[in-house]
Short mmCIF file of C-alpha atoms and ligand atoms in Angstrom, two decimals:
data_model
loop_
_atom_site.label_atom_id
_atom_site.label_comp_id
_atom_site.label_asym_id
_atom_site.label_seq_id
_atom_site.Cartn_x
_atom_site.Cartn_y
_atom_site.Cartn_z
CA UNK A 1304 13.25 -45.42 -21.79
CA UNK A 1305 13.03 -42.49 -24.14
CA UNK A 1306 13.94 -39.07 -22.91
CA UNK A 1307 10.33 -37.96 -23.41
CA UNK A 1308 8.93 -40.72 -21.24
CA UNK A 1309 11.44 -40.30 -18.45
CA UNK A 1310 10.79 -36.59 -18.38
CA UNK A 1311 7.07 -37.20 -18.13
CA UNK A 1312 7.55 -39.76 -15.38
CA UNK A 1313 9.82 -37.40 -13.55
CA UNK A 1314 7.25 -34.65 -13.77
CA UNK A 1315 4.61 -37.00 -12.42
CA UNK A 1316 6.80 -38.08 -9.54
CA UNK A 1317 7.74 -34.52 -8.74
CA UNK A 1318 4.06 -33.62 -8.81
CA UNK A 1319 3.20 -36.39 -6.42
CA UNK A 1320 5.89 -35.51 -3.98
CA UNK A 1321 4.87 -31.88 -4.07
CA UNK A 1322 1.33 -32.94 -3.31
CA UNK A 1323 2.65 -34.89 -0.33
CA UNK A 1324 3.93 -31.81 1.48
CA UNK A 1325 1.82 -31.52 4.61
CA UNK A 1326 2.16 -27.78 5.01
CA UNK A 1327 4.15 -25.39 2.88
CA UNK A 1328 5.14 -23.65 6.09
CA UNK A 1329 6.80 -26.73 7.49
CA UNK A 1330 10.04 -25.97 5.73
CA UNK A 1331 13.40 -26.17 7.36
CA UNK A 1332 14.48 -22.90 8.91
CA UNK A 1333 16.73 -21.01 6.52
CA UNK A 1334 19.94 -19.45 7.80
CA UNK A 1335 20.30 -15.68 7.48
CA UNK A 1336 22.75 -14.82 4.76
CA UNK A 1337 25.57 -12.59 6.03
CA UNK A 1338 25.94 -9.17 4.44
CA UNK A 1339 28.12 -9.41 1.38
CA UNK A 1340 26.86 -12.87 0.48
CA UNK A 1341 23.96 -11.36 -1.42
CA UNK A 1342 21.31 -10.23 0.97
CA UNK A 1343 19.45 -7.26 2.39
CA UNK A 1344 21.13 -5.02 4.99
CA UNK A 1345 21.00 -6.28 8.58
CA UNK A 1346 17.89 -5.01 10.32
CA UNK A 1347 15.95 -4.65 7.06
CA UNK A 1348 12.30 -4.46 8.14
CA UNK A 1349 10.08 -7.18 6.72
CA UNK A 1350 6.34 -6.72 7.02
CA UNK A 1351 2.90 -7.24 5.55
CA UNK A 1352 0.00 -4.86 5.17
CA UNK A 1353 -3.80 -4.64 5.24
CA UNK A 1354 -6.32 -1.83 5.62
CA UNK A 1355 -9.32 -1.33 7.87
CA UNK A 1356 -12.24 -1.45 5.44
CA UNK A 1357 -10.69 -4.30 3.51
CA UNK A 1358 -10.35 -6.68 6.47
CA UNK A 1359 -12.14 -5.56 9.60
CA UNK A 1360 -15.85 -6.15 8.95
CA UNK A 1361 -17.92 -5.31 12.07
CA UNK A 1362 -19.06 -2.11 10.40
CA UNK A 1363 -21.81 -1.34 12.89
CA UNK A 1364 -20.12 -2.53 16.06
CA UNK A 1365 -18.97 -0.54 19.07
CA UNK A 1366 -20.28 2.75 17.78
CA UNK A 1367 -18.52 2.89 14.40
CA UNK A 1368 -20.00 5.52 12.10
CA UNK A 1369 -20.66 4.96 8.40
CA UNK A 1370 -17.87 5.45 5.88
CA UNK A 1371 -18.13 6.44 2.23
CA UNK A 1372 -17.26 2.85 1.31
CA UNK A 1373 -20.23 1.47 3.30
CA UNK A 1374 -22.51 3.57 1.11
CA UNK A 1375 -20.63 3.27 -2.16
CA UNK A 1376 -20.66 -0.53 -2.08
CA UNK A 1377 -24.48 -0.30 -1.93
CA UNK A 1378 -24.68 1.48 -5.28
CA UNK A 1379 -25.72 -1.05 -7.89
CA UNK A 1380 -23.02 -1.98 -10.35
CA UNK A 1381 -20.12 -0.36 -8.49
CA UNK A 1382 -18.59 -3.53 -7.05
CA UNK A 1383 -17.84 -6.27 -9.56
CA UNK A 1384 -19.29 -9.15 -7.53
CA UNK A 1385 -21.81 -7.11 -5.55
CA UNK A 1386 -20.03 -7.73 -2.23
CA UNK A 1387 -19.04 -5.22 0.44
CA UNK A 1388 -16.86 -4.90 3.51
CA UNK A 1389 -19.61 -5.63 6.07
CA UNK A 1390 -17.97 -8.87 7.00
CA UNK A 1391 -14.74 -8.98 4.96
CA UNK A 1392 -12.17 -10.99 6.98
CA UNK A 1393 -13.83 -10.45 10.37
CA UNK A 1394 -10.43 -9.20 11.43
CA UNK A 1395 -12.10 -7.04 14.08
CA UNK A 1396 -12.81 -10.25 15.96
CA UNK A 1397 -10.14 -12.56 14.57
CA UNK A 1398 -7.19 -10.20 14.93
CA UNK A 1399 -5.39 -12.45 17.40
CA UNK A 1400 -5.42 -15.37 14.98
CA UNK A 1401 -4.33 -13.06 12.17
CA UNK A 1402 -1.43 -11.78 14.22
CA UNK A 1403 -0.39 -15.39 14.74
CA UNK A 1404 -0.26 -15.71 10.95
CA UNK A 1405 2.00 -12.66 10.71
CA UNK A 1406 4.25 -14.18 13.33
CA UNK A 1407 4.38 -17.46 11.47
CA UNK A 1408 5.85 -15.62 8.48
CA UNK A 1409 8.60 -14.19 10.66
CA UNK A 1410 7.50 -10.62 9.91
CA UNK A 1411 8.80 -7.95 12.22
CA UNK A 1412 6.21 -5.35 11.26
CA UNK A 1413 2.54 -5.08 10.40
CA UNK A 1414 1.02 -2.14 8.55
CA UNK A 1415 -2.67 -1.64 9.34
CA UNK A 1416 -4.97 1.35 9.09
CA UNK A 1417 -7.24 2.95 11.62
CA UNK A 1418 -10.84 3.36 10.52
CA UNK A 1419 -11.51 7.05 11.09
CA UNK A 1420 -15.29 6.48 11.55
CA UNK A 1421 -14.58 4.08 14.41
CA UNK A 1422 -12.72 6.80 16.28
CA UNK A 1423 -14.91 9.75 15.26
CA UNK A 1424 -18.22 8.35 13.97
CA UNK A 1425 -19.03 11.72 12.34
CA UNK A 1426 -15.44 12.47 11.39
CA UNK A 1427 -15.25 15.31 13.89
CA UNK A 1428 -16.92 16.29 17.14
CA UNK A 1429 -17.45 13.60 19.72
CA UNK A 1430 -14.88 10.79 19.77
CA UNK A 1431 -15.85 7.16 20.33
CA UNK A 1432 -13.36 5.62 22.77
CA UNK A 1433 -14.75 2.12 22.15
CA UNK A 1434 -13.65 2.44 18.52
CA UNK A 1435 -10.14 3.41 19.48
CA UNK A 1436 -10.01 0.54 21.94
CA UNK A 1437 -9.89 -1.94 19.09
CA UNK A 1438 -6.58 -0.44 18.01
CA UNK A 1439 -5.31 -0.50 21.59
CA UNK A 1440 -6.01 -4.23 21.66
CA UNK A 1441 -4.48 -4.75 18.22
CA UNK A 1442 -1.31 -2.83 19.05
CA UNK A 1443 -0.87 -4.61 22.38
CA UNK A 1444 -1.29 -8.00 20.76
CA UNK A 1445 1.24 -7.13 18.04
CA UNK A 1446 3.80 -6.00 20.58
CA UNK A 1447 3.18 -9.10 22.69
CA UNK A 1448 4.17 -11.09 19.61
CA UNK A 1449 7.26 -9.04 18.85
CA UNK A 1450 5.72 -7.32 15.81
CA UNK A 1451 6.07 -3.55 15.30
CA UNK A 1452 2.76 -1.80 14.59
CA UNK A 1453 2.96 0.61 11.60
CA UNK A 1454 -0.21 2.64 11.56
CA UNK A 1455 -1.87 4.32 8.57
CA UNK A 1456 -4.24 7.11 9.48
CA UNK A 1457 -6.30 7.05 6.30
CA UNK A 1458 -6.86 4.20 3.91
CA UNK A 1459 -9.91 5.59 2.14
CA UNK A 1460 -12.75 4.95 4.63
CA UNK A 1461 -13.76 8.58 5.05
CA UNK A 1462 -16.59 9.18 7.53
CA UNK A 1463 -19.76 9.58 5.45
CA UNK A 1464 -20.80 12.53 7.55
CA UNK A 1465 -17.82 14.56 6.24
CA UNK A 1466 -18.84 13.70 2.72
CA UNK A 1467 -22.40 14.79 3.38
CA UNK A 1468 -21.58 17.99 5.22
CA UNK A 1469 -18.48 19.22 3.39
CA UNK A 1470 -18.17 17.25 0.15
CA UNK A 1471 -15.35 15.17 1.62
CA UNK A 1472 -11.89 16.13 0.41
CA UNK A 1473 -13.33 18.96 -1.70
CA UNK A 1474 -13.29 21.06 1.44
CA UNK A 1475 -10.49 22.09 3.77
CA UNK A 1476 -12.99 21.44 6.60
CA UNK A 1477 -12.24 17.76 6.02
CA UNK A 1478 -8.50 18.51 6.17
CA UNK A 1479 -8.95 20.22 9.51
CA UNK A 1480 -11.02 17.33 10.84
CA UNK A 1481 -8.29 14.97 9.68
CA UNK A 1482 -5.67 16.95 11.58
CA UNK A 1483 -7.76 16.74 14.77
CA UNK A 1484 -8.34 13.03 14.30
CA UNK A 1485 -4.60 12.50 13.72
CA UNK A 1486 -3.84 14.38 16.94
CA UNK A 1487 -6.34 12.27 18.89
CA UNK A 1488 -4.91 9.00 17.58
CA UNK A 1489 -1.30 10.11 18.03
CA UNK A 1490 -1.95 11.13 21.62
CA UNK A 1491 -3.36 7.73 22.49
CA UNK A 1492 -1.33 5.25 20.46
CA UNK A 1493 2.17 6.60 19.87
CA UNK A 1494 3.36 5.49 23.27
CA UNK A 1495 3.52 2.12 21.47
CA UNK A 1496 3.24 2.90 17.76
CA UNK A 1497 6.53 4.42 16.65
CA UNK A 1498 5.73 4.86 12.93
CA UNK A 1499 2.76 6.51 11.30
CA UNK A 1500 1.76 6.79 7.65
CA UNK A 1501 -0.56 9.70 6.93
CA UNK A 1502 -2.73 9.06 3.84
CA UNK A 1503 -2.59 5.94 1.75
CA UNK A 1504 -2.39 6.64 -1.97
CA UNK A 1505 -3.70 10.14 -2.45
CA UNK A 1506 -3.10 9.49 -6.15
CA UNK A 1507 -5.63 6.70 -6.15
CA UNK A 1508 -8.43 8.03 -4.00
CA UNK A 1509 -8.33 11.47 -5.57
CA UNK A 1510 -8.34 10.46 -9.23
CA UNK A 1511 -10.53 7.37 -8.82
CA UNK A 1512 -12.86 8.83 -6.20
CA UNK A 1513 -13.25 12.35 -7.61
CA UNK A 1514 -12.07 12.02 -11.22
CA UNK A 1515 -13.45 8.93 -12.90
CA UNK A 1516 -16.01 7.80 -10.33
CA UNK A 1517 -14.57 4.30 -9.96
CA UNK A 1518 -13.93 4.50 -6.21
CA UNK A 1519 -15.93 6.10 -3.40
CA UNK A 1520 -17.38 8.69 -3.32
CA UNK A 1521 -17.87 8.05 -7.04
CA UNK A 1522 -17.60 11.62 -8.34
CA UNK A 1523 -16.52 12.82 -11.76
CA UNK A 1524 -15.40 16.38 -11.26
CA UNK A 1525 -13.82 18.77 -13.74
CA UNK A 1526 -10.02 18.97 -13.76
CA UNK A 1527 -9.78 22.18 -11.71
CA UNK A 1528 -11.74 20.58 -8.88
CA UNK A 1529 -9.75 17.38 -9.06
CA UNK A 1530 -6.57 19.44 -8.72
CA UNK A 1531 -8.08 21.18 -5.71
CA UNK A 1532 -8.98 17.86 -4.09
CA UNK A 1533 -5.44 16.64 -4.70
CA UNK A 1534 -4.10 19.81 -3.11
CA UNK A 1535 -6.41 19.31 -0.14
CA UNK A 1536 -5.10 15.78 0.30
CA UNK A 1537 -1.55 17.14 0.45
CA UNK A 1538 -2.72 19.71 2.98
CA UNK A 1539 -4.34 16.96 5.05
CA UNK A 1540 -1.07 15.04 4.96
CA UNK A 1541 0.82 18.10 6.22
CA UNK A 1542 -1.70 18.76 8.99
CA UNK A 1543 -1.38 15.15 10.10
CA UNK A 1544 2.42 15.40 10.17
CA UNK A 1545 2.13 18.46 12.38
CA UNK A 1546 -0.46 16.80 14.60
CA UNK A 1547 1.75 13.75 15.14
CA UNK A 1548 4.71 16.00 16.01
CA UNK A 1549 2.63 18.07 18.42
CA UNK A 1550 0.63 15.29 20.07
CA UNK A 1551 2.63 12.09 19.58
CA UNK A 1552 5.31 10.74 21.87
CA UNK A 1553 8.77 12.05 21.19
CA UNK A 1554 10.53 10.29 18.36
CA UNK A 1555 7.36 9.13 16.59
CA UNK A 1556 8.20 8.97 12.91
CA UNK A 1557 5.74 10.02 10.24
CA UNK A 1558 5.56 10.04 6.44
CA UNK A 1559 3.29 9.49 3.43
CA UNK A 1560 2.41 6.17 1.78
CA UNK A 1561 1.95 7.14 -1.83
CA UNK A 1562 1.38 5.24 -5.03
CA UNK A 1563 4.21 7.14 -6.63
CA UNK A 1564 3.86 7.61 -10.36
CA UNK A 1565 6.60 5.16 -11.34
CA UNK A 1566 9.00 6.42 -14.01
CA UNK A 1567 11.78 4.19 -15.31
CA UNK A 1568 14.60 4.89 -17.75
CA UNK A 1569 13.81 2.97 -20.94
CA UNK A 1570 17.50 2.11 -21.22
CA UNK A 1571 20.22 2.30 -18.60
CA UNK A 1572 22.28 5.18 -20.02
CA UNK A 1573 23.12 8.40 -18.14
CA UNK A 1574 20.82 10.36 -20.48
CA UNK A 1575 17.86 8.07 -19.95
CA UNK A 1576 18.44 7.98 -16.21
CA UNK A 1577 18.51 11.77 -16.10
CA UNK A 1578 15.27 11.88 -18.11
CA UNK A 1579 13.67 9.47 -15.64
CA UNK A 1580 14.75 11.65 -12.71
CA UNK A 1581 13.12 14.69 -14.28
CA UNK A 1582 10.04 12.63 -15.10
CA UNK A 1583 9.70 11.28 -11.56
CA UNK A 1584 9.78 14.79 -10.13
CA UNK A 1585 7.29 16.18 -12.65
CA UNK A 1586 4.90 13.26 -12.70
CA UNK A 1587 4.69 13.48 -8.91
CA UNK A 1588 4.55 17.26 -8.80
CA UNK A 1589 1.06 17.42 -7.31
CA UNK A 1590 1.81 15.38 -4.21
CA UNK A 1591 5.19 13.89 -3.29
CA UNK A 1592 7.18 16.67 -4.88
CA UNK A 1593 5.19 19.49 -3.29
CA UNK A 1594 5.46 17.66 0.04
CA UNK A 1595 9.24 17.59 -0.22
CA UNK A 1596 9.94 20.87 -2.01
CA UNK A 1597 7.11 23.02 -0.66
CA UNK A 1598 6.22 24.35 -4.10
CA UNK A 1599 4.49 23.22 -7.25
CA UNK A 1600 6.88 22.91 -10.16
CA UNK A 1601 6.73 25.50 -12.93
CA UNK A 1602 5.90 22.79 -15.45
CA UNK A 1603 2.98 21.56 -13.33
CA UNK A 1604 1.54 25.06 -12.94
CA UNK A 1605 1.99 25.79 -16.62
CA UNK A 1606 0.34 22.53 -17.64
CA UNK A 1607 -2.56 23.01 -15.21
CA UNK A 1608 -3.07 26.62 -16.37
CA UNK A 1609 -6.40 27.94 -15.13
CA UNK A 1610 -7.14 24.52 -13.61
CA UNK A 1611 -4.28 24.90 -11.11
CA UNK A 1612 -5.29 24.56 -7.46
CA UNK A 1613 -5.82 27.67 -5.36
CA UNK A 1614 -3.56 27.81 -2.35
CA UNK A 1615 -1.68 30.06 0.04
CA UNK A 1616 1.97 30.14 1.06
CA UNK A 1617 0.91 29.11 4.54
CA UNK A 1618 -0.64 25.96 3.09
CA UNK A 1619 2.54 25.13 1.19
CA UNK A 1620 4.43 25.44 4.48
CA UNK A 1621 2.09 22.98 6.15
CA UNK A 1622 2.22 20.58 3.20
CA UNK A 1623 6.00 20.52 3.30
CA UNK A 1624 6.34 19.88 7.03
CA UNK A 1625 9.45 17.67 7.21
CA UNK A 1626 8.78 13.93 7.12
CA UNK A 1627 10.89 11.13 8.55
CA UNK A 1628 10.55 8.74 5.64
CA UNK A 1629 8.90 8.20 2.30
CA UNK A 1630 6.48 5.30 2.05
CA UNK A 1631 6.14 4.22 -1.57
CA UNK A 1632 3.57 1.75 -2.83
CA UNK A 1633 5.26 0.15 -5.81
CA UNK A 1634 3.47 -2.33 -8.03
CA UNK A 1635 3.60 -1.67 -11.76
CA UNK A 1636 5.79 0.42 -14.05
CA UNK A 1637 3.79 3.46 -15.19
CA UNK A 1638 6.12 5.23 -17.60
CA UNK A 1639 9.22 4.14 -19.42
CA UNK A 1640 10.86 7.39 -20.35
CA UNK A 1641 13.43 8.62 -22.83
CA UNK A 1642 15.25 11.95 -23.07
CA UNK A 1643 13.60 14.62 -25.15
CA UNK A 1644 14.65 18.03 -26.36
CA UNK A 1645 11.14 19.32 -25.68
CA UNK A 1646 11.04 21.69 -22.72
CA UNK A 1647 10.15 18.96 -20.20
CA UNK A 1648 13.39 17.09 -20.95
CA UNK A 1649 11.71 13.69 -21.04
CA UNK A 1650 9.07 11.81 -22.96
CA UNK A 1651 7.04 8.86 -21.70
CA UNK A 1652 6.82 6.02 -24.22
CA UNK A 1653 3.55 4.36 -25.19
CA UNK A 1654 3.05 1.03 -23.46
CA UNK A 1655 2.67 -1.81 -25.96
CA UNK A 1656 -0.54 -3.83 -25.81
CA UNK A 1657 1.57 -6.96 -25.47
CA UNK A 1658 3.20 -5.77 -22.23
CA UNK A 1659 2.77 -8.66 -19.76
CA UNK A 1660 0.60 -8.26 -16.68
CA UNK A 1661 -0.40 -10.29 -13.69
CA UNK A 1662 -3.88 -11.48 -12.83
CA UNK A 1663 -5.02 -7.86 -12.41
CA UNK A 1664 -5.01 -6.10 -15.79
CA UNK A 1665 -3.44 -2.99 -14.33
CA UNK A 1666 -0.57 -4.86 -12.73
CA UNK A 1667 2.13 -4.85 -15.40
CA UNK A 1668 5.13 -6.94 -14.55
CA UNK A 1669 8.17 -4.69 -14.30
CA UNK A 1670 10.47 -5.85 -11.50
CA UNK A 1671 12.97 -3.11 -12.32
CA UNK A 1672 10.37 -0.60 -11.07
CA UNK A 1673 11.27 -1.42 -7.49
CA UNK A 1674 14.94 -0.81 -8.25
CA UNK A 1675 14.68 2.43 -10.19
CA UNK A 1676 11.92 4.21 -8.35
CA UNK A 1677 13.52 4.18 -4.86
CA UNK A 1678 16.92 4.89 -6.39
CA UNK A 1679 15.74 7.93 -8.33
CA UNK A 1680 13.45 9.09 -5.51
CA UNK A 1681 16.33 8.98 -3.01
CA UNK A 1682 18.43 11.04 -5.37
CA UNK A 1683 15.95 13.73 -6.37
CA UNK A 1684 14.39 14.15 -2.92
CA UNK A 1685 17.55 13.47 -0.91
CA UNK A 1686 15.72 11.19 1.46
CA UNK A 1687 17.56 8.89 3.81
CA UNK A 1688 14.73 6.47 4.55
CA UNK A 1689 12.36 4.84 2.10
CA UNK A 1690 9.91 2.08 2.94
CA UNK A 1691 8.14 0.10 0.28
CA UNK A 1692 4.79 0.51 1.97
CA UNK A 1693 3.08 -1.89 -0.46
CA UNK A 1694 4.08 -4.38 -3.13
CA UNK A 1695 2.46 -7.64 -4.17
CA UNK A 1696 0.14 -9.15 -6.72
CA UNK A 1697 -3.23 -10.71 -7.22
CA UNK A 1698 -3.47 -14.26 -8.51
CA UNK A 1699 -5.92 -16.90 -9.55
CA UNK A 1700 -5.13 -18.84 -6.37
CA UNK A 1701 -7.30 -21.90 -6.92
CA UNK A 1702 -7.42 -24.40 -4.11
CA UNK A 1703 -6.20 -27.69 -5.59
CA UNK A 1704 -7.82 -31.01 -4.67
CA UNK A 1705 -5.15 -31.52 -2.01
CA UNK A 1706 -6.41 -28.37 -0.32
CA UNK A 1707 -3.35 -26.29 -1.16
CA UNK A 1708 -2.69 -23.18 -3.23
CA UNK A 1709 0.37 -23.33 -5.47
CA UNK A 1710 0.65 -19.68 -6.45
CA UNK A 1711 3.85 -19.95 -8.42
CA UNK A 1712 2.90 -16.82 -10.38
CA UNK A 1713 2.96 -14.76 -7.19
CA UNK A 1714 6.28 -16.33 -6.23
CA UNK A 1715 7.65 -15.48 -9.67
CA UNK A 1716 6.51 -11.88 -9.23
CA UNK A 1717 7.87 -11.51 -5.70
CA UNK A 1718 11.13 -13.25 -6.46
CA UNK A 1719 11.85 -10.91 -9.33
CA UNK A 1720 10.75 -7.75 -7.54
CA UNK A 1721 12.67 -8.64 -4.38
CA UNK A 1722 15.81 -9.41 -6.38
CA UNK A 1723 15.60 -5.91 -7.81
CA UNK A 1724 14.95 -4.41 -4.41
CA UNK A 1725 17.97 -6.23 -3.04
CA UNK A 1726 20.02 -4.88 -5.93
CA UNK A 1727 18.98 -1.37 -4.87
CA UNK A 1728 19.93 -1.88 -1.22
CA UNK A 1729 23.24 -3.44 -2.25
CA UNK A 1730 23.99 -0.24 -4.13
CA UNK A 1731 23.24 1.75 -0.99
CA UNK A 1732 19.76 3.00 -1.90
CA UNK A 1733 18.24 3.75 1.52
CA UNK A 1734 15.28 1.37 1.43
CA UNK A 1735 14.80 0.32 5.06
CA UNK A 1736 11.83 -1.99 4.88
CA UNK A 1737 9.18 -3.69 2.78
CA UNK A 1738 5.49 -4.37 3.43
CA UNK A 1739 3.97 -7.08 1.30
CA UNK A 1740 0.40 -6.47 0.17
CA UNK A 1741 -1.30 -8.37 1.53
CA UNK A 1742 -1.23 -10.59 4.56
CA UNK A 1743 -4.41 -12.28 3.41
CA UNK A 1744 -7.03 -12.10 0.68
CA UNK A 1745 -9.48 -9.35 1.49
CA UNK A 1746 -12.15 -7.02 0.13
CA UNK A 1747 -10.42 -5.61 -2.95
CA UNK A 1748 -12.47 -2.46 -3.42
CA UNK A 1749 -14.26 -2.41 -6.78
CA UNK A 1750 -13.22 -6.00 -7.46
CA UNK A 1751 -14.99 -7.16 -4.32
CA UNK A 1752 -13.79 -10.59 -3.28
CA UNK A 1753 -12.81 -11.44 -6.86
CA UNK A 1754 -9.17 -10.46 -6.62
CA UNK A 1755 -6.87 -12.21 -4.20
CA UNK A 1756 -3.66 -10.52 -3.08
CA UNK A 1757 -2.98 -12.51 0.09
CA UNK A 1758 -0.16 -14.72 1.25
CA UNK A 1759 -2.97 -16.52 3.05
CA UNK A 1760 -5.97 -17.69 1.12
CA UNK A 1761 -9.28 -16.81 2.76
CA UNK A 1762 -12.47 -18.79 2.33
CA UNK A 1763 -14.95 -15.98 2.83
CA UNK A 1764 -17.77 -18.39 3.75
CA UNK A 1765 -15.93 -20.17 6.52
CA UNK A 1766 -13.24 -17.55 7.24
CA UNK A 1767 -10.62 -20.30 7.12
CA UNK A 1768 -7.16 -18.97 6.28
CA UNK A 1769 -4.79 -21.29 4.39
CA UNK A 1770 -1.18 -20.42 3.65
CA UNK A 1771 -0.41 -20.27 -0.05
CA UNK A 1772 2.94 -21.52 -1.28
CA UNK A 1773 4.02 -17.86 -1.45
CA UNK A 1774 3.72 -17.70 2.36
CA UNK A 1775 6.54 -20.27 2.53
CA UNK A 1776 8.45 -18.31 -0.07
CA UNK A 1777 8.16 -15.08 1.91
CA UNK A 1778 9.00 -16.80 5.17
CA UNK A 1779 12.17 -18.12 3.56
CA UNK A 1780 13.12 -14.68 2.24
CA UNK A 1781 12.66 -13.16 5.68
CA UNK A 1782 14.61 -15.93 7.41
CA UNK A 1783 17.50 -15.60 4.98
CA UNK A 1784 17.18 -11.81 4.72
CA UNK A 1785 17.79 -12.35 1.01
CA UNK A 1786 15.70 -12.42 -2.15
CA UNK A 1787 17.01 -15.91 -2.85
CA UNK A 1788 16.64 -15.98 -6.61
C1 BG6 B 2341 -3.29 -0.47 -3.47
C2 BG6 B 2341 -4.12 -0.18 -2.26
O1 BG6 B 2341 -3.59 0.48 -4.43
O2 BG6 B 2341 -3.44 -1.67 -4.15
C3 BG6 B 2341 -4.69 -1.41 -1.60
O3 BG6 B 2341 -3.43 0.60 -1.31
C4 BG6 B 2341 -5.27 -2.31 -2.67
O4 BG6 B 2341 -5.66 -1.03 -0.68
C5 BG6 B 2341 -4.17 -2.77 -3.64
O5 BG6 B 2341 -5.90 -3.40 -2.12
C6 BG6 B 2341 -4.75 -3.54 -4.82
O6 BG6 B 2341 -5.59 -2.70 -5.56
P1 BG6 B 2341 -6.87 -3.19 -6.37
O7 BG6 B 2341 -7.40 -1.96 -7.01
O8 BG6 B 2341 -6.39 -4.18 -7.37
O9 BG6 B 2341 -7.83 -3.77 -5.41
#
């Protein structure tokens, strides 16, 4: 038999046996790898994440008010496939089954968000206890299953009423309302929820919601106003931190969950690394850096010029209220940087057209991002606790005739990113946990149901969840506490 033929036969046989696997999750239990044998630190927190509008559905139930996403998805042409979050994953009703899926992965933590308009239908004023009750049920069910609830206060579903009355995040009235809402939630849930993220991805909802009109509320404001909205989001973060401290149970931890502008040294030399440190601080000057340092950098103010936000010292104090951890959403490399003798001290390189990306065009594959960004962030901001609050990828995720989803591209992505994350923790970078985006396919904002990020495939007609092969992969990583390259 020629080599060619035997290879082909082998491939066929291997294919058949793969197809014979009854469930990818029925794998033998992996043994945890002891520290030193190439693994994550003991106690490393493994989790998955979702957000309210993307999974809950039930948008008119139990007194929920309208959010800006309910309205925005109605605007013709805004959502690629014309869908919306009315039904999404019906998680509002199926949360118990979904928690069982989290448990099946072996996750110790689940990051979810509270829909503000469920709790305050108008954003402020009269609360709606029935809305909060959903989160009471969710939290209790998580704890019953040995899963830590990690709560995000804001994942973009702003109450429409605040948009209508105040222009949303253009006004500090919305910041104040957010502080009051944070206090209300903290008072009622932090007897069981020990960790709270304030705002998810200010960088995304500000620039996409108020800058280029891609996300809700779909505005395209001039730069000065965008900078003001960004400042207001930092202020809202600070007010929420203070509210959690004042109204939460003692020891509740709180921090941001930001899509940090990811800067990476083009080459691993001390000069390039230094340039990347400077770049990370400057490129994140309008949010993470002002949160940590309590001031806008000189370079940021100079660059913004007359477009710089207007603020007071008192606001800077609130913005920089001490946090307990940094949550970083890390997906794609944004800037590869080199040293420069220009005043900034760094220069971002152009990204070649041929740079590889995953199924989503924006999602460049750069596994080293999840090594460098936490490492540099820990150094420049002297933080002792970082959580990767999101990482993951979309995929084509076709269901094969045997009913399974062999998402080897997602496994490739995760395997490489997790190997780099492990490398960071092995060097002592204080990354304490990782939340994979996402538990299951869901309503992916402007992409509608077209983009799938889940470990579980969702048939949105039947609501059937099916584990993808990556669910087995992740389960194995968690069981071994090692990236397992
Ligand atoms: C993050 C968001 O930006 O990336 C998630 O926090 C989102 O909510 C995920 O689902 C994927 O983004 P997108 O734009 O591809 O749907």
